[in-house]
mmCIF file of N, CA and C in Angstrom:
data_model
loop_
_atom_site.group_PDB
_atom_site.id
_atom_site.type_symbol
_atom_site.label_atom_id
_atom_site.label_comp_id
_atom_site.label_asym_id
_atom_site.label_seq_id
_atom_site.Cartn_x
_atom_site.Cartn_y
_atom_site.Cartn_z
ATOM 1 N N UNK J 1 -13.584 16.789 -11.125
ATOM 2 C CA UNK J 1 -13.418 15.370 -10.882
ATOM 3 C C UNK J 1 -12.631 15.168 -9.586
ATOM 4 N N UNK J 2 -12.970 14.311 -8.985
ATOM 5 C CA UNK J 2 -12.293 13.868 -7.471
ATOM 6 C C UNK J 2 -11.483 13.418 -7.773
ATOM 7 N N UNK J 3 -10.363 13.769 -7.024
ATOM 8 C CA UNK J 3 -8.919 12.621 -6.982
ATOM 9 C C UNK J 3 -8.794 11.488 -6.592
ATOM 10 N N UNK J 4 -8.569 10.737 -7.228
ATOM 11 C CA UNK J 4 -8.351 9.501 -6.174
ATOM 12 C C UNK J 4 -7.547 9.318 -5.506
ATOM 13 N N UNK J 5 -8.035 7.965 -4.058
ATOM 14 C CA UNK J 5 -7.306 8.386 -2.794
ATOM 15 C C UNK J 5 -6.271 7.340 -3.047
ATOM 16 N N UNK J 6 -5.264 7.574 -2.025
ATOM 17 C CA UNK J 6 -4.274 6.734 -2.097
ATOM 18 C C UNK J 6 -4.091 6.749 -0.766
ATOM 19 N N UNK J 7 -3.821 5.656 0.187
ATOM 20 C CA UNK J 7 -3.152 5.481 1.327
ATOM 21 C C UNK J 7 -1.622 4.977 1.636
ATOM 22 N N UNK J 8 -0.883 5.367 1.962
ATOM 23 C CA UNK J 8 0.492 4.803 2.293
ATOM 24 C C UNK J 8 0.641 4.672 3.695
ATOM 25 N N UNK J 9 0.744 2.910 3.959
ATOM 26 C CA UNK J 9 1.218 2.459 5.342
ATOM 27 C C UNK J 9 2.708 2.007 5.711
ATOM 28 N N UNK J 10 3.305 2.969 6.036
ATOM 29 C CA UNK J 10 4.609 2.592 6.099
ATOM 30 C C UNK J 10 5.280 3.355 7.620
ATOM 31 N N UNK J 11 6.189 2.863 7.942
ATOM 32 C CA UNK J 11 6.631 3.120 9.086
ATOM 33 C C UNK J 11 8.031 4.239 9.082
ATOM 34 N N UNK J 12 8.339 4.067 7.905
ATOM 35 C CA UNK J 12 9.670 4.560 7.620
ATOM 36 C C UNK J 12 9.359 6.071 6.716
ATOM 37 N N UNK J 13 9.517 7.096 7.304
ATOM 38 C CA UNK J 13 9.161 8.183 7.229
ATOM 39 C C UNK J 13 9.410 8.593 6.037
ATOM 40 N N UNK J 14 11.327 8.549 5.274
ATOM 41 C CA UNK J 14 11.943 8.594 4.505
ATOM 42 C C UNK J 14 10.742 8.408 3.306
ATOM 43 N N UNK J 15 10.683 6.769 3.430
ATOM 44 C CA UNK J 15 9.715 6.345 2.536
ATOM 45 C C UNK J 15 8.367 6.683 1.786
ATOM 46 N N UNK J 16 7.366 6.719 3.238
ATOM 47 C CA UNK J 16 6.630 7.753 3.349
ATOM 48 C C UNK J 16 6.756 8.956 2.537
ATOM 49 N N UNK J 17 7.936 9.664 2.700
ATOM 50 C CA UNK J 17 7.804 11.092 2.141
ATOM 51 C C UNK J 17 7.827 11.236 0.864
ATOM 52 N N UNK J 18 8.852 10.254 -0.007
ATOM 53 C CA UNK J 18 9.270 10.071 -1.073
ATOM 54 C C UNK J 18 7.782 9.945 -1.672
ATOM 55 N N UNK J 19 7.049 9.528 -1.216
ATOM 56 C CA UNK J 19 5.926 8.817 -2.148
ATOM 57 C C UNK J 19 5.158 9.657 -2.183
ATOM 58 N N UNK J 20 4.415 10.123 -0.568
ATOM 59 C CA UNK J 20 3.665 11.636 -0.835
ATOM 60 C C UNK J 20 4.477 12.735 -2.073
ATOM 61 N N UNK J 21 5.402 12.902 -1.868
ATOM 62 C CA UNK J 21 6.083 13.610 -2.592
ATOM 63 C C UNK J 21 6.064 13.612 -3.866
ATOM 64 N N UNK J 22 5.869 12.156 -4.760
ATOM 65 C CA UNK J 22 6.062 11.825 -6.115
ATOM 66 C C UNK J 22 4.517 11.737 -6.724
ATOM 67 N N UNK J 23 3.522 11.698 -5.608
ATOM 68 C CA UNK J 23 2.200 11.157 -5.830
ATOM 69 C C UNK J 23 0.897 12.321 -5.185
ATOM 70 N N UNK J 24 1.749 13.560 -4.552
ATOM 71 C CA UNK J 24 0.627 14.271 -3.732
ATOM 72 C C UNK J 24 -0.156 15.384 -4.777
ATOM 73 N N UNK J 25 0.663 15.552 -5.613
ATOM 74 C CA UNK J 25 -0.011 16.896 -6.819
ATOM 75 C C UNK J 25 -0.974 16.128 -7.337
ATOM 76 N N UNK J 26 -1.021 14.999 -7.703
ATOM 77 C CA UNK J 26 -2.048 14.258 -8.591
ATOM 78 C C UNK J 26 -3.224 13.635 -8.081
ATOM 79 N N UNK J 27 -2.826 12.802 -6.937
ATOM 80 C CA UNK J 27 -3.917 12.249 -5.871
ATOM 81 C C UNK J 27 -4.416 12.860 -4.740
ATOM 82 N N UNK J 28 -5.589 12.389 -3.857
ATOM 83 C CA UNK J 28 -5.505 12.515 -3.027
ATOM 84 C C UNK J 28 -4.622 11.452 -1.471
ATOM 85 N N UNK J 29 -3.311 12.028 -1.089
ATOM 86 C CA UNK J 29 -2.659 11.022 -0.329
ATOM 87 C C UNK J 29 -2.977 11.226 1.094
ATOM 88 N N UNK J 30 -3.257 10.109 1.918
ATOM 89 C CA UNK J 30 -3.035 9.895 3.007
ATOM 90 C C UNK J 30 -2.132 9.149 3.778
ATOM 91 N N UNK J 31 -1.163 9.258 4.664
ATOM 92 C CA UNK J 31 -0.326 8.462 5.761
ATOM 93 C C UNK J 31 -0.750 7.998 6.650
ATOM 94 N N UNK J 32 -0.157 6.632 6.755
ATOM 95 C CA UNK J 32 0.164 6.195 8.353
ATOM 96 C C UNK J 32 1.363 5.403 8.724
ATOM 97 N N UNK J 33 2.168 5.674 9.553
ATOM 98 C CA UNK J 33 3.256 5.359 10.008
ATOM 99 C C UNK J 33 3.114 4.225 10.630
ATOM 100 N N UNK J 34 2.242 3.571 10.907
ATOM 101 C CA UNK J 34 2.261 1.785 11.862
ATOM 102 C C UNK J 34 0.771 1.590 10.788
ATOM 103 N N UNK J 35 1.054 -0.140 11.008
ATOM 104 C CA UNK J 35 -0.163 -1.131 10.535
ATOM 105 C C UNK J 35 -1.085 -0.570 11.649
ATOM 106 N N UNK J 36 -1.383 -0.784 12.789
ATOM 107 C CA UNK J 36 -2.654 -0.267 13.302
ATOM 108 C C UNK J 36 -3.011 0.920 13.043
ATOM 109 N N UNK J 37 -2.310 2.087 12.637
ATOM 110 C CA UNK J 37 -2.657 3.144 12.646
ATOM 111 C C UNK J 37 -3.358 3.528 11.041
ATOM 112 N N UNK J 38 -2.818 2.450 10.075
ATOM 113 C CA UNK J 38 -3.431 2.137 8.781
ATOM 114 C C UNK J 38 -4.725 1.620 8.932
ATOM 115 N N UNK J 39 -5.044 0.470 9.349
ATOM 116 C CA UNK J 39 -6.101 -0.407 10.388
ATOM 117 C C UNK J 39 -7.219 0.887 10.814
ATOM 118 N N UNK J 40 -6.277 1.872 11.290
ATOM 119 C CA UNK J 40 -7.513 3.042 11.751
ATOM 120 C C UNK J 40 -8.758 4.018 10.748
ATOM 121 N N UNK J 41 -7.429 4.357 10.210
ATOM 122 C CA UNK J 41 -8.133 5.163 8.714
ATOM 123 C C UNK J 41 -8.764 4.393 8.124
ATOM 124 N N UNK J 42 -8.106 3.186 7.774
ATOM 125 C CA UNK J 42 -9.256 2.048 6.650
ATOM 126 C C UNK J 42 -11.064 2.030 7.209
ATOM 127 N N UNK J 43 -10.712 1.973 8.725
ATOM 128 C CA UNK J 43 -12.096 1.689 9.339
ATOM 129 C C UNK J 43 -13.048 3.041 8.842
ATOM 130 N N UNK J 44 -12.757 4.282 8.496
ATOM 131 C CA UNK J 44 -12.787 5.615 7.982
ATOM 132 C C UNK J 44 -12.674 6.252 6.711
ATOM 133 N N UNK J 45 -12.190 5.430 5.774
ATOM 134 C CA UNK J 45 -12.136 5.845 4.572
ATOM 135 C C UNK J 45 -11.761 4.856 3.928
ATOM 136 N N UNK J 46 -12.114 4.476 2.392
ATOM 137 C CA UNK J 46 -12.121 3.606 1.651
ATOM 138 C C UNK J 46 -10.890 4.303 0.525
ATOM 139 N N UNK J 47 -9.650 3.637 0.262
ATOM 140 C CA UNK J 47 -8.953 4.776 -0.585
ATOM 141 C C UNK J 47 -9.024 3.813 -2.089
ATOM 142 N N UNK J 48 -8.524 4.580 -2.841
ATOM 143 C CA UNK J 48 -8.598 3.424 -4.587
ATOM 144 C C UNK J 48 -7.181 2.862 -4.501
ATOM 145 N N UNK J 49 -6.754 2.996 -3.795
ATOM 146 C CA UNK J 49 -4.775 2.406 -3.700
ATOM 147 C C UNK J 49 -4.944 2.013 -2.621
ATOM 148 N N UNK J 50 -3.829 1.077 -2.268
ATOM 149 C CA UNK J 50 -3.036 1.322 -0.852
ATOM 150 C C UNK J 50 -1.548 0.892 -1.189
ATOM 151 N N UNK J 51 -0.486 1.515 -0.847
ATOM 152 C CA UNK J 51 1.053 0.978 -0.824
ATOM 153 C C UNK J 51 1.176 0.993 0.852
ATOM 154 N N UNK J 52 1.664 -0.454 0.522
ATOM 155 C CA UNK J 52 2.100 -0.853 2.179
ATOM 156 C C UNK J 52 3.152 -1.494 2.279
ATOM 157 N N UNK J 53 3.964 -1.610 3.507
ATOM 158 C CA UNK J 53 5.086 -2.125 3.885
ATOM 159 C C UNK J 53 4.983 -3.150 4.709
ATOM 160 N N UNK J 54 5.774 -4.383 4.674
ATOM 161 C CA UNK J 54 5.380 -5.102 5.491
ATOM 162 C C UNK J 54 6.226 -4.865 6.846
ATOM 163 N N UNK J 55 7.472 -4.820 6.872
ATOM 164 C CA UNK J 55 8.252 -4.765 7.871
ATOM 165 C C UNK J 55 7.342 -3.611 8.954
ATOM 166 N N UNK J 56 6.635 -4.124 9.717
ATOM 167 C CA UNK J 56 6.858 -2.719 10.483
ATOM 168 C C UNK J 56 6.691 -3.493 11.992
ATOM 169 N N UNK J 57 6.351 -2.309 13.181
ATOM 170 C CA UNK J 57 6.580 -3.053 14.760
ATOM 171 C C UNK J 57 4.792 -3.297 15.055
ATOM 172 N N UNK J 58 4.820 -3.833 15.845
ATOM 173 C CA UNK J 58 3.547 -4.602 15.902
ATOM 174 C C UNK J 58 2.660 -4.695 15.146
ATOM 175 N N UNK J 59 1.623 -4.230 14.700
ATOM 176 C CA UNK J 59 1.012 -4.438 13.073
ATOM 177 C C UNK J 59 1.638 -4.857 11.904
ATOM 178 N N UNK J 60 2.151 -5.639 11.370
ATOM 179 C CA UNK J 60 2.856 -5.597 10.285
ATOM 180 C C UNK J 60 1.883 -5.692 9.078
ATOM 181 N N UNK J 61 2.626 -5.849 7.683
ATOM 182 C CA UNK J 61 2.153 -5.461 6.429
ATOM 183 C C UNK J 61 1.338 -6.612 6.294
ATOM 184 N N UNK J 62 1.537 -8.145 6.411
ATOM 185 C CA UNK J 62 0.718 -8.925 6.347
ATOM 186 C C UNK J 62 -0.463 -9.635 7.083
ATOM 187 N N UNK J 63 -0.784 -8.488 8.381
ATOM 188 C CA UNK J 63 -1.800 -8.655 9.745
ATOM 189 C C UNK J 63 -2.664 -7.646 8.654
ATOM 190 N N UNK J 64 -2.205 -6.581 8.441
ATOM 191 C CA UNK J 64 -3.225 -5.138 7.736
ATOM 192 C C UNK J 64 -3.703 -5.788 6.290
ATOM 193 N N UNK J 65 -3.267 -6.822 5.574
ATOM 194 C CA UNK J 65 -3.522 -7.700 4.741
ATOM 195 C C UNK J 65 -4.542 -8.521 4.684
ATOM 196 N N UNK J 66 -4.623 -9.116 5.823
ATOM 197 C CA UNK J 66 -5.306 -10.364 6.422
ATOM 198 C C UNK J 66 -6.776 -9.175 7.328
ATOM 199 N N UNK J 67 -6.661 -8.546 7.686
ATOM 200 C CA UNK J 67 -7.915 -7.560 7.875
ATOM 201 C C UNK J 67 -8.785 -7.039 6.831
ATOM 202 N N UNK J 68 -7.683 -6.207 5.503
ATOM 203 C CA UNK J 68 -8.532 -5.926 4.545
ATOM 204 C C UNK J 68 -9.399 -6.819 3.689
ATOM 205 N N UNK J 69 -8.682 -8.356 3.552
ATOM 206 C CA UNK J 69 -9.478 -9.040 3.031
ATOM 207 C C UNK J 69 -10.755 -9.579 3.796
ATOM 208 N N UNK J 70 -10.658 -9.621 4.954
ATOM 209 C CA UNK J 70 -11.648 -10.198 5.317
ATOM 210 C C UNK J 70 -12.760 -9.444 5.613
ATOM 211 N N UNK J 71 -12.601 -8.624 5.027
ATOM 212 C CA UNK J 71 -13.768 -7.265 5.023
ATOM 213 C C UNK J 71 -14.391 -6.771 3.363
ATOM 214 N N UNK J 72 -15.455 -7.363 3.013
ATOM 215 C CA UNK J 72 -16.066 -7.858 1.757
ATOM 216 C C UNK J 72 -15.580 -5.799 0.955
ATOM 217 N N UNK J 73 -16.316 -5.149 1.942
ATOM 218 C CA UNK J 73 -16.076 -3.432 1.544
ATOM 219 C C UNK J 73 -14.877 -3.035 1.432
ATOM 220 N N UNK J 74 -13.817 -3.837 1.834
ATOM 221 C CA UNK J 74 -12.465 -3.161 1.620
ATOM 222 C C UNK J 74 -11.569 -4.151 0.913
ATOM 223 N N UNK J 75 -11.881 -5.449 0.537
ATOM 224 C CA UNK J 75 -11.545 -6.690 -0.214
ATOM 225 C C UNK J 75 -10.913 -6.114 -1.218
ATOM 226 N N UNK J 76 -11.700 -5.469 -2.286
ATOM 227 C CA UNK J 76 -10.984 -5.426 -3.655
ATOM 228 C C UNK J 76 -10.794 -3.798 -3.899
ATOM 229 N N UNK J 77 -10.072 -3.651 -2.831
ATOM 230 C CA UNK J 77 -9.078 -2.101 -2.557
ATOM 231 C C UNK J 77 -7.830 -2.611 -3.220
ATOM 232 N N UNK J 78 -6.998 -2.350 -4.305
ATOM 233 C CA UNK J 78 -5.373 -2.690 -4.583
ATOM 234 C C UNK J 78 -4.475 -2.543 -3.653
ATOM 235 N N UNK J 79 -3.914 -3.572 -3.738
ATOM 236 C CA UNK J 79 -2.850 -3.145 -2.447
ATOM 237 C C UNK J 79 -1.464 -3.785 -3.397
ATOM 238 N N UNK J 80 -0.447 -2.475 -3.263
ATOM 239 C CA UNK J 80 1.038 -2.960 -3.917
ATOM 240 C C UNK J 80 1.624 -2.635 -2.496
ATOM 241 N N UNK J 81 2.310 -3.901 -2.255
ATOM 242 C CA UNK J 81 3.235 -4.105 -1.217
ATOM 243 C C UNK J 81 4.770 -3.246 -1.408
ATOM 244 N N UNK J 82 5.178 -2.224 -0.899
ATOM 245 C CA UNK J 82 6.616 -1.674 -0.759
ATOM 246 C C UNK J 82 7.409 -2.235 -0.061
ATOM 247 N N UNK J 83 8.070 -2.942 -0.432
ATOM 248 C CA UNK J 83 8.840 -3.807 0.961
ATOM 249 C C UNK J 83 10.639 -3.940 1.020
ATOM 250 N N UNK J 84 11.179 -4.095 1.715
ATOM 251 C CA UNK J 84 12.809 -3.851 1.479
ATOM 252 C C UNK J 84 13.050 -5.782 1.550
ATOM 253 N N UNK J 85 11.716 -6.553 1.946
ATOM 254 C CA UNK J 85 11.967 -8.003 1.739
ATOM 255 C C UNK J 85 12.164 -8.527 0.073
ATOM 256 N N UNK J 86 13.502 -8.965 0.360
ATOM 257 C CA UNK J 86 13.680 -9.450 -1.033
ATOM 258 C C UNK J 86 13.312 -10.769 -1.482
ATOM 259 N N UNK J 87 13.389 -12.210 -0.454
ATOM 260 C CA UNK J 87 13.173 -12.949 -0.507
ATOM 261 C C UNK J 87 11.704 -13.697 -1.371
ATOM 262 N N UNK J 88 11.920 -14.499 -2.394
ATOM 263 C CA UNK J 88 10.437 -14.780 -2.868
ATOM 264 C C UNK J 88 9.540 -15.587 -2.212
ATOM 265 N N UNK J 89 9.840 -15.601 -1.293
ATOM 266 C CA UNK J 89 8.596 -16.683 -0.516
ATOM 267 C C UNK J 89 7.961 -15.334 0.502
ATOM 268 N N UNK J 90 8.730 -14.283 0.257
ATOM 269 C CA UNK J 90 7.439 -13.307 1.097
ATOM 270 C C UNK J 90 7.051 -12.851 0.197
ATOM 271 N N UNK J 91 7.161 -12.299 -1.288
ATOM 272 C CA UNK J 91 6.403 -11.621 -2.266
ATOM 273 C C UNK J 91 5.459 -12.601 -2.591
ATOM 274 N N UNK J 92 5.829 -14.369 -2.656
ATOM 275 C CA UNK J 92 4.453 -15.178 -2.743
ATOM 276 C C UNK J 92 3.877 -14.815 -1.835
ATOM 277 N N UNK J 93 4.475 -14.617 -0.439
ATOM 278 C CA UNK J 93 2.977 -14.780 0.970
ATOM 279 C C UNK J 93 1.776 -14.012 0.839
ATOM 280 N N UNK J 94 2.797 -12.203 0.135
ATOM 281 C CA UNK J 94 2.179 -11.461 0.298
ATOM 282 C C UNK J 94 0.578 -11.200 -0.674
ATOM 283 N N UNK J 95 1.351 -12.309 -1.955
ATOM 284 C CA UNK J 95 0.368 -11.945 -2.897
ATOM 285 C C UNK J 95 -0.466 -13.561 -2.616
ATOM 286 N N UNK J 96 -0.583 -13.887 -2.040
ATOM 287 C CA UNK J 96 -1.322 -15.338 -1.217
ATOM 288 C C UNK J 96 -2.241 -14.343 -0.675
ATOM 289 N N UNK J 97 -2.154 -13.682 0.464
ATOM 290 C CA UNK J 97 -3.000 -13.080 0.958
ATOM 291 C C UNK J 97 -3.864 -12.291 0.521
ATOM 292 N N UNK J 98 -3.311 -11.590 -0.745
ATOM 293 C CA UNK J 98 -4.266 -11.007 -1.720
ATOM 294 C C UNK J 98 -3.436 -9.692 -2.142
ATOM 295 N N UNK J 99 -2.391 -9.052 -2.121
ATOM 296 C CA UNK J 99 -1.461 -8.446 -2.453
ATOM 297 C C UNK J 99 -1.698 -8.188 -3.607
ATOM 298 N N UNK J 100 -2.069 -6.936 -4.427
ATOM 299 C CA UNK J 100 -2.275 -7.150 -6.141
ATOM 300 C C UNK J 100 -0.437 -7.189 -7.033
ATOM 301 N N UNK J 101 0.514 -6.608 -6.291
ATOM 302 C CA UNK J 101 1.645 -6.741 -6.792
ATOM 303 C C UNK J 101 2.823 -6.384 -5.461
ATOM 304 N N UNK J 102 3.803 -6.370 -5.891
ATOM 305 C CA UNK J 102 5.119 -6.369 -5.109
ATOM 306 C C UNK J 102 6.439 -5.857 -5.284
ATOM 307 N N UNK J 103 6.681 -4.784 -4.495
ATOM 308 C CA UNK J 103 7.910 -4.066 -5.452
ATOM 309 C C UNK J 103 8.837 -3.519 -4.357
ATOM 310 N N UNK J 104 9.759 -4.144 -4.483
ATOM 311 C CA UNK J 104 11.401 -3.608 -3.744
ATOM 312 C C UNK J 104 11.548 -2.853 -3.394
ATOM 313 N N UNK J 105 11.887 -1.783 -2.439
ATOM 314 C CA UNK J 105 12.594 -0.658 -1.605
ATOM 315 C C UNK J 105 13.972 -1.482 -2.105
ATOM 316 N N UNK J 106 15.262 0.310 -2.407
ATOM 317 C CA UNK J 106 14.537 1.164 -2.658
ATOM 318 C C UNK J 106 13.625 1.550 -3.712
ATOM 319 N N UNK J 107 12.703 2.804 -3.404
ATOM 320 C CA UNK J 107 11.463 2.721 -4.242
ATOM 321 C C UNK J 107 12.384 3.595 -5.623
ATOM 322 N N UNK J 108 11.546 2.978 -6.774
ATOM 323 C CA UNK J 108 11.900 3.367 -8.311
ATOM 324 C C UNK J 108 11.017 4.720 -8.511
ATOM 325 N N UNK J 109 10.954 5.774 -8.881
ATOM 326 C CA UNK J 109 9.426 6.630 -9.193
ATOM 327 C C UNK J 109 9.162 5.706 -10.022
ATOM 328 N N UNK J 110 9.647 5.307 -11.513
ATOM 329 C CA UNK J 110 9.340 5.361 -12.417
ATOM 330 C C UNK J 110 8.326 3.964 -11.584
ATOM 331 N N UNK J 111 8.635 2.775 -10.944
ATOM 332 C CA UNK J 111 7.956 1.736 -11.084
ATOM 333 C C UNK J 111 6.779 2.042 -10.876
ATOM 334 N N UNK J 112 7.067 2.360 -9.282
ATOM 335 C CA UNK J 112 5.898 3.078 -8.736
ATOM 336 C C UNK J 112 4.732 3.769 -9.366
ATOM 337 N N UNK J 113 5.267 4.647 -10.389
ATOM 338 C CA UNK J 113 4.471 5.307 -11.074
ATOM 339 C C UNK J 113 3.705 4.612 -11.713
ATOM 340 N N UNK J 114 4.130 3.415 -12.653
ATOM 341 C CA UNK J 114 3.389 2.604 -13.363
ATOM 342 C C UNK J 114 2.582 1.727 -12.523
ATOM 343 N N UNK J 115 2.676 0.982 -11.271
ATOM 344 C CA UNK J 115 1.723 0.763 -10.599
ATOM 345 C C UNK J 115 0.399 1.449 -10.042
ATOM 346 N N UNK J 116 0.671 2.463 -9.945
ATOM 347 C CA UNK J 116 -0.369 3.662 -9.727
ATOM 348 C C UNK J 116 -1.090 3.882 -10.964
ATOM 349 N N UNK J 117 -0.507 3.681 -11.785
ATOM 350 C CA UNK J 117 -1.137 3.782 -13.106
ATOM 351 C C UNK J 117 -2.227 3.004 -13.385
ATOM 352 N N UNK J 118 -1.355 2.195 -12.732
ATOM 353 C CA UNK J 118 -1.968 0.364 -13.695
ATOM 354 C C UNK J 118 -3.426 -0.235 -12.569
ATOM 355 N N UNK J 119 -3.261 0.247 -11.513
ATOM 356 C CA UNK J 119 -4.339 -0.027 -10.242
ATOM 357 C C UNK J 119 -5.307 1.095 -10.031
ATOM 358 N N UNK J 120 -4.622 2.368 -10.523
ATOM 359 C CA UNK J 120 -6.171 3.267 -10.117
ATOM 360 C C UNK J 120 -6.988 3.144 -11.573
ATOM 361 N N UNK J 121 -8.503 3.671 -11.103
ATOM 362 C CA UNK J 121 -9.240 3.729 -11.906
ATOM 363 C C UNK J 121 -9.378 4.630 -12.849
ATOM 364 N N UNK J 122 -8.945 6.111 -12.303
ATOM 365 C CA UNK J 122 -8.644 7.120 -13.076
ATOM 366 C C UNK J 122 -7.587 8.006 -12.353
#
């Protein structure tokens, strides 16, 4: 059976690692360190996840948002937002745009885990 893919767009390496780290034995994971460079792979591979960050430098989490939806083939990809924004008017924005959920840095395994759970297919 194939693994399913997971993409992580995040800028913050730390972050990044933690997650490959908690999520790489089971899935198949891919990185990217900037929104365009997420933007790149998407154009290249379709993953069953995506965890993304919004904070980042020119691409941010809600430009790579506003791309996936408007692309019918990559529309209903899950996307859980990782974000260190606490404020609720960006966890609404994010899930306005189509965000399937939203979860605080720093990252929990355990939450995490259950989101991964709860969004992949197998």
């Amino acid at each position: 059976m194939e693994r399913a893919k997971i993409l992580i767009i995040d800028d913050d390496p730390v972050c990044s690692g933690v997650l490959l780290a908690m999520l790489g034995d089971d899935y198949q994971v891919t990185t990217a360190n900037s929104g365009s460079g997420g933007i790149d792979i998407l154009n290249s591979m379709l993953p069953d996840l995506i965890l993304l960050d919004i904070t980042m430098p020119e691409v941010n989490g809600y430009q790579v948002l506003r791309f996936l939806k408007a692309d019918s083939s990559r529309a209903n990809i899950p996307v859980v937002v990782i974000s260190t924004l606490v404020d609720s008017s960006d966890r609404d924005f994010a899930l306005k745009l189509g965000a399937n959920d939203y979860v605080n840095k720093p990252i929990m395994p355990d939450v995490i885990q259950k989101m991964v759970d709860q969004y992949l297919p197998y």
